[in-house]
Short mmCIF file of C-alpha atoms in Angstrom, two decimals:
data_model
loop_
_atom_site.label_atom_id
_atom_site.label_comp_id
_atom_site.label_asym_id
_atom_site.label_seq_id
_atom_site.Cartn_x
_atom_site.Cartn_y
_atom_site.Cartn_z
CA UNK W 27 -17.55 32.12 -4.78
CA UNK W 28 -13.83 32.01 -5.53
CA UNK W 29 -11.54 30.77 -2.75
CA UNK W 30 -9.59 33.42 -0.89
CA UNK W 31 -5.78 33.31 -1.00
CA UNK W 32 -4.19 32.33 2.27
CA UNK W 33 -0.79 32.48 3.89
CA UNK W 34 0.86 29.72 5.86
CA UNK W 35 2.98 29.65 9.00
CA UNK W 36 6.03 28.93 6.83
CA UNK W 37 5.73 32.23 4.92
CA UNK W 38 9.04 34.03 5.64
CA UNK W 39 8.92 37.36 7.43
CA UNK W 40 10.91 39.99 5.49
CA UNK W 41 13.71 41.94 7.09
CA UNK W 42 12.41 45.17 8.63
CA UNK W 43 14.65 47.90 10.09
CA UNK W 44 14.94 47.97 13.86
CA UNK W 45 13.77 51.59 13.91
CA UNK W 46 10.56 52.17 11.97
CA UNK W 47 10.12 55.51 10.22
CA UNK W 48 7.17 57.83 10.76
CA UNK W 49 5.09 60.35 8.86
CA UNK W 50 1.90 62.19 9.80
CA UNK W 51 -0.90 63.78 7.79
CA UNK W 52 -2.93 66.39 9.68
CA UNK W 53 -6.16 67.94 8.42
CA UNK W 54 -7.26 71.35 9.70
CA UNK W 55 -10.37 73.50 9.49
CA UNK W 56 -10.35 77.13 8.33
CA UNK W 57 -12.79 79.02 10.55
CA UNK W 58 -14.12 82.57 10.73
CA UNK W 59 -12.36 84.24 13.69
CA UNK W 60 -15.59 85.97 14.75
CA UNK W 61 -18.42 83.52 14.10
CA UNK W 62 -16.56 80.19 14.12
CA UNK W 63 -18.21 79.21 10.84
CA UNK W 64 -16.19 77.35 8.23
CA UNK W 65 -14.62 79.53 5.54
CA UNK W 66 -14.11 78.30 1.95
CA UNK W 67 -10.63 79.80 1.56
CA UNK W 68 -8.42 76.72 1.20
CA UNK W 69 -7.15 77.76 -2.23
CA UNK W 70 -6.08 81.15 -0.90
CA UNK W 71 -4.37 79.51 2.07
CA UNK W 72 -2.39 77.10 -0.10
CA UNK W 73 -1.46 79.92 -2.49
CA UNK W 74 -0.06 81.86 0.47
CA UNK W 75 2.22 78.97 1.46
CA UNK W 76 5.73 78.84 0.07
CA UNK W 77 8.73 76.54 -0.07
CA UNK W 78 8.57 73.29 1.85
CA UNK W 79 5.23 74.18 3.48
CA UNK W 80 3.64 74.56 0.06
CA UNK W 81 5.12 71.25 -1.09
CA UNK W 82 3.86 69.52 2.06
CA UNK W 83 0.29 70.84 1.73
CA UNK W 84 -2.55 68.96 0.07
CA UNK W 85 -5.94 69.88 -1.31
CA UNK W 86 -8.79 68.31 0.64
CA UNK W 87 -12.41 67.38 0.00
CA UNK W 88 -13.74 70.68 1.36
CA UNK W 89 -12.90 74.28 0.53
CA UNK W 90 -12.68 74.90 4.30
CA UNK W 91 -9.89 72.36 4.90
CA UNK W 92 -6.16 72.13 4.41
CA UNK W 93 -3.93 69.12 4.95
CA UNK W 94 -0.27 69.28 5.94
CA UNK W 95 1.97 66.24 5.47
CA UNK W 96 5.26 65.82 7.34
CA UNK W 97 8.40 64.45 5.71
CA UNK W 98 9.47 60.97 6.79
CA UNK W 99 11.07 61.08 10.24
CA UNK W 100 13.20 58.51 12.09
CA UNK W 101 12.37 59.83 15.57
CA UNK W 102 9.70 61.71 17.49
CA UNK W 103 11.90 64.76 18.07
CA UNK W 104 12.32 65.38 14.36
CA UNK W 105 8.65 64.64 13.76
CA UNK W 106 7.72 67.25 16.35
CA UNK W 107 9.85 69.89 14.61
CA UNK W 108 8.12 69.18 11.30
CA UNK W 109 4.67 69.39 12.90
CA UNK W 110 5.41 72.73 14.57
CA UNK W 111 6.84 74.21 11.37
CA UNK W 112 3.95 73.07 9.18
CA UNK W 113 1.23 74.12 11.62
CA UNK W 114 2.72 77.59 12.03
CA UNK W 115 3.13 78.06 8.29
CA UNK W 116 -0.46 77.00 7.64
CA UNK W 117 -1.73 79.22 10.46
CA UNK W 118 0.08 82.22 9.02
CA UNK W 119 -1.35 81.54 5.58
CA UNK W 120 -4.83 81.15 7.07
CA UNK W 121 -4.51 84.48 8.87
CA UNK W 122 -3.52 86.13 5.59
CA UNK W 123 -6.75 84.75 4.12
CA UNK W 124 -8.81 86.12 7.01
CA UNK W 125 -9.31 82.75 8.69
CA UNK W 126 -8.12 80.80 11.70
CA UNK W 127 -6.39 77.43 11.37
CA UNK W 128 -8.01 75.15 13.95
CA UNK W 129 -7.13 71.56 14.83
CA UNK W 130 -10.58 70.15 15.56
CA UNK W 131 -12.11 66.91 14.34
CA UNK W 132 -15.49 68.09 13.09
CA UNK W 133 -17.17 71.30 11.96
CA UNK W 134 -18.06 72.94 15.30
CA UNK W 135 -20.58 75.59 14.18
CA UNK W 136 -21.70 75.33 10.55
CA UNK W 137 -20.47 75.12 6.99
CA UNK W 138 -22.51 76.99 4.40
CA UNK W 139 -20.35 76.14 1.38
CA UNK W 140 -20.22 72.37 0.91
CA UNK W 141 -19.32 72.09 -2.73
CA UNK W 142 -16.32 69.95 -3.60
CA UNK W 143 -13.16 71.24 -5.29
CA UNK W 144 -13.24 71.21 -9.08
CA UNK W 145 -11.60 67.85 -9.66
CA UNK W 146 -13.18 65.01 -11.60
CA UNK W 147 -12.73 62.44 -8.83
CA UNK W 148 -14.41 64.69 -6.27
CA UNK W 149 -17.32 65.29 -8.65
CA UNK W 150 -17.62 61.53 -9.20
CA UNK W 151 -17.75 60.97 -5.44
CA UNK W 152 -20.36 63.69 -5.07
CA UNK W 153 -22.60 62.09 -7.71
CA UNK W 154 -22.18 58.56 -6.33
CA UNK W 155 -22.65 59.25 -2.64
CA UNK W 156 -24.97 62.26 -2.75
CA UNK W 157 -25.62 64.14 0.52
CA UNK W 158 -23.12 61.96 2.39
CA UNK W 159 -20.38 63.60 0.32
CA UNK W 160 -21.64 67.01 1.40
CA UNK W 161 -21.66 66.56 5.16
CA UNK W 162 -19.83 69.28 7.09
CA UNK W 163 -16.06 68.90 7.00
CA UNK W 164 -14.22 66.51 9.32
CA UNK W 165 -10.49 66.40 10.05
CA UNK W 166 -8.33 63.43 10.95
CA UNK W 167 -4.79 62.56 11.94
CA UNK W 168 -3.23 59.80 9.83
CA UNK W 169 -0.03 58.17 11.09
CA UNK W 170 2.20 56.29 8.64
CA UNK W 171 4.71 53.74 9.90
CA UNK W 172 7.27 52.30 7.50
CA UNK W 173 6.44 48.68 6.61
CA UNK W 174 7.63 48.11 3.05
CA UNK W 175 6.32 44.55 2.62
CA UNK W 176 2.58 44.50 1.78
CA UNK W 177 1.89 41.00 3.07
CA UNK W 178 3.47 41.95 6.37
CA UNK W 179 1.52 45.24 6.36
CA UNK W 180 -1.76 43.32 6.01
CA UNK W 181 -0.81 41.02 8.88
CA UNK W 182 0.07 44.04 11.01
CA UNK W 183 -3.40 45.47 10.38
CA UNK W 184 -4.91 42.21 11.65
CA UNK W 185 -2.87 42.43 14.86
CA UNK W 186 -3.84 46.07 15.47
CA UNK W 187 -7.59 45.45 15.58
CA UNK W 188 -7.92 45.00 19.39
CA UNK W 189 -6.05 48.24 20.14
CA UNK W 190 -7.28 50.78 17.60
CA UNK W 191 -10.39 51.68 19.66
CA UNK W 192 -8.02 52.66 22.50
CA UNK W 193 -6.01 54.84 20.12
CA UNK W 194 -9.27 56.34 18.86
CA UNK W 195 -10.39 57.15 22.40
CA UNK W 196 -7.12 58.98 23.11
CA UNK W 197 -7.55 61.17 20.01
CA UNK W 198 -11.16 62.25 20.53
CA UNK W 199 -11.34 65.95 19.68
CA UNK W 200 -14.75 66.72 18.16
CA UNK W 201 -17.58 66.93 20.71
CA UNK W 202 -19.26 69.93 19.02
CA UNK W 203 -21.72 70.14 16.14
CA UNK W 204 -23.99 73.04 15.24
CA UNK W 205 -22.56 74.96 18.19
CA UNK W 206 -23.60 72.39 20.78
CA UNK W 207 -22.15 69.38 22.56
CA UNK W 208 -23.23 66.22 20.77
CA UNK W 209 -22.62 63.94 23.75
CA UNK W 210 -19.98 62.17 21.64
CA UNK W 211 -16.29 62.73 22.25
CA UNK W 212 -15.70 62.24 18.50
CA UNK W 213 -18.58 63.49 16.36
CA UNK W 214 -16.24 63.07 13.39
CA UNK W 215 -16.44 59.32 13.88
CA UNK W 216 -20.24 59.44 13.81
CA UNK W 217 -20.30 61.44 10.58
CA UNK W 218 -17.86 59.11 8.88
CA UNK W 219 -20.01 56.05 9.62
CA UNK W 220 -22.27 57.20 6.76
CA UNK W 221 -19.57 56.32 4.23
CA UNK W 222 -19.71 52.67 3.11
CA UNK W 223 -15.93 52.19 2.91
CA UNK W 224 -15.01 53.60 6.33
CA UNK W 225 -14.72 51.56 9.50
CA UNK W 226 -12.72 48.83 11.23
CA UNK W 227 -10.31 46.97 8.99
CA UNK W 228 -11.55 43.46 8.15
CA UNK W 229 -9.31 40.50 8.88
CA UNK W 230 -7.38 39.41 5.78
CA UNK W 231 -5.28 36.33 5.09
CA UNK W 232 -2.77 38.07 2.83
CA UNK W 233 -2.15 41.02 0.54
CA UNK W 234 -3.74 39.00 -2.28
CA UNK W 235 -6.85 38.51 -0.13
CA UNK W 236 -6.88 42.24 0.66
CA UNK W 237 -6.55 43.19 -3.02
CA UNK W 238 -9.25 40.74 -4.10
CA UNK W 239 -11.65 42.16 -1.52
CA UNK W 240 -10.96 45.73 -2.64
CA UNK W 241 -11.63 44.71 -6.25
CA UNK W 242 -14.92 43.11 -5.20
CA UNK W 243 -15.98 46.28 -3.37
CA UNK W 244 -15.14 48.44 -6.38
CA UNK W 245 -17.14 46.09 -8.61
CA UNK W 246 -20.03 46.29 -6.16
CA UNK W 247 -19.97 50.09 -6.33
CA UNK W 248 -19.05 50.59 -2.69
CA UNK W 249 -15.80 52.31 -3.70
CA UNK W 250 -14.91 54.21 -6.84
CA UNK W 251 -11.31 53.04 -6.70
CA UNK W 252 -8.66 51.62 -4.36
CA UNK W 253 -7.93 55.09 -2.97
CA UNK W 254 -11.36 54.93 -1.30
CA UNK W 255 -10.20 52.26 1.15
CA UNK W 256 -10.78 54.32 4.28
CA UNK W 257 -10.48 51.52 6.84
CA UNK W 258 -8.95 52.50 10.16
CA UNK W 259 -5.70 50.71 9.28
CA UNK W 260 -4.49 49.88 5.80
CA UNK W 261 -1.42 49.33 3.69
CA UNK W 262 -1.05 52.86 2.32
CA UNK W 263 -2.14 53.42 -1.25
CA UNK W 264 0.75 55.88 -1.77
CA UNK W 265 3.64 54.93 0.50
CA UNK W 266 5.40 51.74 1.74
CA UNK W 267 3.70 52.09 5.11
CA UNK W 268 0.91 50.95 7.35
CA UNK W 269 -1.44 53.91 7.67
CA UNK W 270 -3.50 54.34 10.85
CA UNK W 271 -6.37 56.75 10.19
CA UNK W 272 -8.72 56.18 13.11
CA UNK W 273 -8.12 59.41 15.04
CA UNK W 274 -9.43 62.95 15.07
CA UNK W 275 -6.82 65.57 14.31
CA UNK W 276 -5.09 66.27 17.60
CA UNK W 277 -5.40 69.70 19.26
CA UNK W 278 -1.69 70.12 20.01
CA UNK W 279 1.60 69.02 18.52
CA UNK W 280 2.39 67.12 21.72
CA UNK W 281 -0.87 65.17 21.38
CA UNK W 282 0.05 64.23 17.81
CA UNK W 283 3.56 63.16 18.83
CA UNK W 284 2.09 60.97 21.59
CA UNK W 285 -0.26 59.21 19.17
CA UNK W 286 2.50 58.77 16.60
CA UNK W 287 4.77 57.21 19.22
CA UNK W 288 2.06 54.83 20.41
CA UNK W 289 1.08 53.84 16.87
CA UNK W 290 4.67 53.12 15.88
CA UNK W 291 5.09 51.00 19.01
CA UNK W 292 1.89 49.08 18.24
CA UNK W 293 3.09 48.38 14.70
CA UNK W 294 6.54 47.32 15.93
CA UNK W 295 4.97 45.05 18.56
CA UNK W 296 2.74 43.48 15.91
CA UNK W 297 5.78 42.77 13.74
CA UNK W 298 7.53 41.15 16.71
CA UNK W 299 4.47 38.94 17.32
CA UNK W 300 4.28 37.98 13.65
CA UNK W 301 7.95 37.01 13.63
CA UNK W 302 7.36 34.91 16.74
CA UNK W 303 4.44 33.12 15.10
CA UNK W 304 1.78 34.66 17.35
CA UNK W 305 -1.51 34.71 15.41
CA UNK W 306 -3.78 37.74 15.31
CA UNK W 307 -6.83 37.35 17.52
CA UNK W 308 -9.96 36.69 15.49
CA UNK W 309 -12.70 39.04 16.72
CA UNK W 310 -16.23 39.35 15.39
CA UNK W 311 -16.57 42.42 13.19
CA UNK W 312 -19.72 43.54 14.99
CA UNK W 313 -17.87 43.57 18.31
CA UNK W 314 -14.98 45.57 16.83
CA UNK W 315 -17.48 48.08 15.45
CA UNK W 316 -19.15 48.32 18.84
CA UNK W 317 -15.80 48.97 20.51
CA UNK W 318 -15.12 51.82 18.10
CA UNK W 319 -18.57 53.32 18.74
CA UNK W 320 -17.91 53.23 22.48
CA UNK W 321 -14.51 54.88 21.98
CA UNK W 322 -16.06 57.64 19.87
CA UNK W 323 -18.81 58.23 22.41
CA UNK W 324 -16.87 58.11 25.70
CA UNK W 325 -13.27 58.80 24.74
CA UNK W 326 -11.20 57.94 27.82
CA UNK W 327 -13.73 59.43 30.25
CA UNK W 328 -15.72 56.22 30.62
CA UNK W 329 -15.44 52.55 29.77
CA UNK W 330 -14.06 50.96 26.63
CA UNK W 331 -14.64 47.47 25.26
CA UNK W 332 -11.68 45.19 25.90
CA UNK W 333 -11.68 43.29 22.61
CA UNK W 334 -9.51 40.54 24.10
CA UNK W 335 -12.44 39.55 26.34
CA UNK W 336 -15.46 41.37 24.90
CA UNK W 337 -16.15 43.05 28.24
CA UNK W 338 -16.24 46.75 29.18
CA UNK W 339 -13.43 48.08 31.36
CA UNK W 340 -12.36 51.53 32.55
CA UNK W 341 -10.69 53.27 29.63
CA UNK W 342 -7.52 54.11 31.51
CA UNK W 343 -7.06 50.47 32.52
CA UNK W 344 -6.94 49.58 28.83
CA UNK W 345 -4.57 52.46 28.09
CA UNK W 346 -2.27 51.13 30.80
CA UNK W 347 -2.53 47.59 29.38
CA UNK W 348 -1.63 48.87 25.92
CA UNK W 349 1.29 50.85 27.29
CA UNK W 350 2.60 47.77 29.07
CA UNK W 351 2.39 45.66 25.93
CA UNK W 352 4.25 48.17 23.75
CA UNK W 353 6.90 49.13 26.33
CA UNK W 354 9.65 47.00 24.69
CA UNK W 355 8.99 48.66 21.33
CA UNK W 356 8.90 52.13 22.92
CA UNK W 357 12.21 51.39 24.62
CA UNK W 358 13.80 50.16 21.39
CA UNK W 359 12.81 53.39 19.61
CA UNK W 360 13.89 55.62 22.49
CA UNK W 361 10.31 56.82 23.06
CA UNK W 362 9.39 55.35 26.43
CA UNK W 363 10.01 58.37 28.67
CA UNK W 364 8.31 60.79 26.28
CA UNK W 365 5.24 58.62 25.79
CA UNK W 366 4.87 57.96 29.52
CA UNK W 367 5.15 61.69 30.22
CA UNK W 368 2.55 62.57 27.61
CA UNK W 369 0.18 59.82 28.72
CA UNK W 370 0.37 61.21 32.25
CA UNK W 371 -0.43 64.69 30.90
CA UNK W 372 -3.50 63.46 29.03
CA UNK W 373 -4.56 61.53 32.13
CA UNK W 374 -4.48 64.85 34.06
CA UNK W 375 -5.83 67.20 31.39
CA UNK W 376 -8.05 64.93 29.33
CA UNK W 377 -8.31 64.50 25.58
CA UNK W 378 -9.11 67.34 23.21
CA UNK W 379 -12.82 66.64 23.68
CA UNK W 380 -12.52 66.82 27.46
CA UNK W 381 -10.58 70.07 27.24
CA UNK W 382 -13.14 71.64 24.91
CA UNK W 383 -15.92 70.73 27.29
CA UNK W 384 -14.00 72.21 30.20
CA UNK W 385 -13.59 75.52 28.38
CA UNK W 386 -17.30 75.44 27.49
CA UNK W 387 -18.19 74.90 31.15
CA UNK W 388 -15.84 77.66 32.31
CA UNK W 389 -17.31 80.20 29.87
CA UNK W 390 -21.00 79.40 30.12
CA UNK W 391 -21.09 77.57 26.80
CA UNK W 392 -19.39 80.20 24.62
CA UNK W 393 -18.27 78.26 21.54
CA UNK W 394 -16.26 81.22 20.25
CA UNK W 395 -14.00 81.05 23.31
CA UNK W 396 -13.55 77.32 22.75
CA UNK W 397 -12.48 77.90 19.16
CA UNK W 398 -10.09 80.69 20.12
CA UNK W 399 -8.56 78.32 22.67
CA UNK W 400 -8.25 75.58 20.03
CA UNK W 401 -6.64 77.98 17.53
CA UNK W 402 -4.02 78.92 20.13
CA UNK W 403 -3.40 75.27 20.96
CA UNK W 404 -3.01 74.43 17.27
CA UNK W 405 0.18 76.49 16.95
CA UNK W 406 1.53 76.21 20.48
CA UNK W 407 5.07 74.88 20.56
#
């Protein structure tokens, strides 16, 4: 076994701007307005987009999905404007194709057409991973925070490990599968566990250690290429950023802005700790995985695992702890009042999963009403 590269305490920390930039990728489902079933009309939806919205759209792994990618933003206000514009453009294009654009984390009813788009890489994934590659579609929210130095980005990912289950719990927005409540706040997370390259980010000593591990996993056949690193936090394969990809797509723009603000503050706090020589806490991988399972199951409506101690605690206690830790970074970015306000709203209203369940309870379990509610929330300003 070859030795792993390491970093030392004397490794200099590169200069990073005081204000970290943001970008968000949001994946959406295209659903039949009557039945709620997934519709394979993504090509028609993208063809109906024009201008910036077309440029900011991406083809996804399912014909029933579309992804919209914001431009880089320096602040949450600008990010919010981009999110509203892109969601509304995509919703209009979906309506023109006879579908509804819905921000929900997992296929809520069923998906009859599970073939992949006609691209060689997608066909290679289909052959390698078989039925796993043909599960019903799932949709995530990926937040990018500008960290241009890869060694620093890897260290940031190490520091984020205790807090990503809390972020995951706040984003839970996929309790439904096959028209019924799964008992999980994020069924998307359960589906994704079938993929061998998805899960908590391992602890790495350096970017060289990270790259060597990825090469080993490609050689072992676990990944086809480096783009299949789907860990919950990673140095982006495409941008000079740390990419956090643990969450379900959020039901509303305000939910997405909240998560983006929290993630940026977590990354900024990690950079501060790294500059101050504070080491990342070493946590057993099995315990981190357990904390993520608990977050996906309970959301913020139960207990979460406090990875600093290994013990369960009320979810909102951990949210409050996280908020306290990142308050200096929120203040520095001008986000503190907004994030506090939105946290209080989610505390009152619940996550997307909680809200879906409330609509289900109010309507006697009518999934179609839930999906109509979600479609309205998707484009609400």
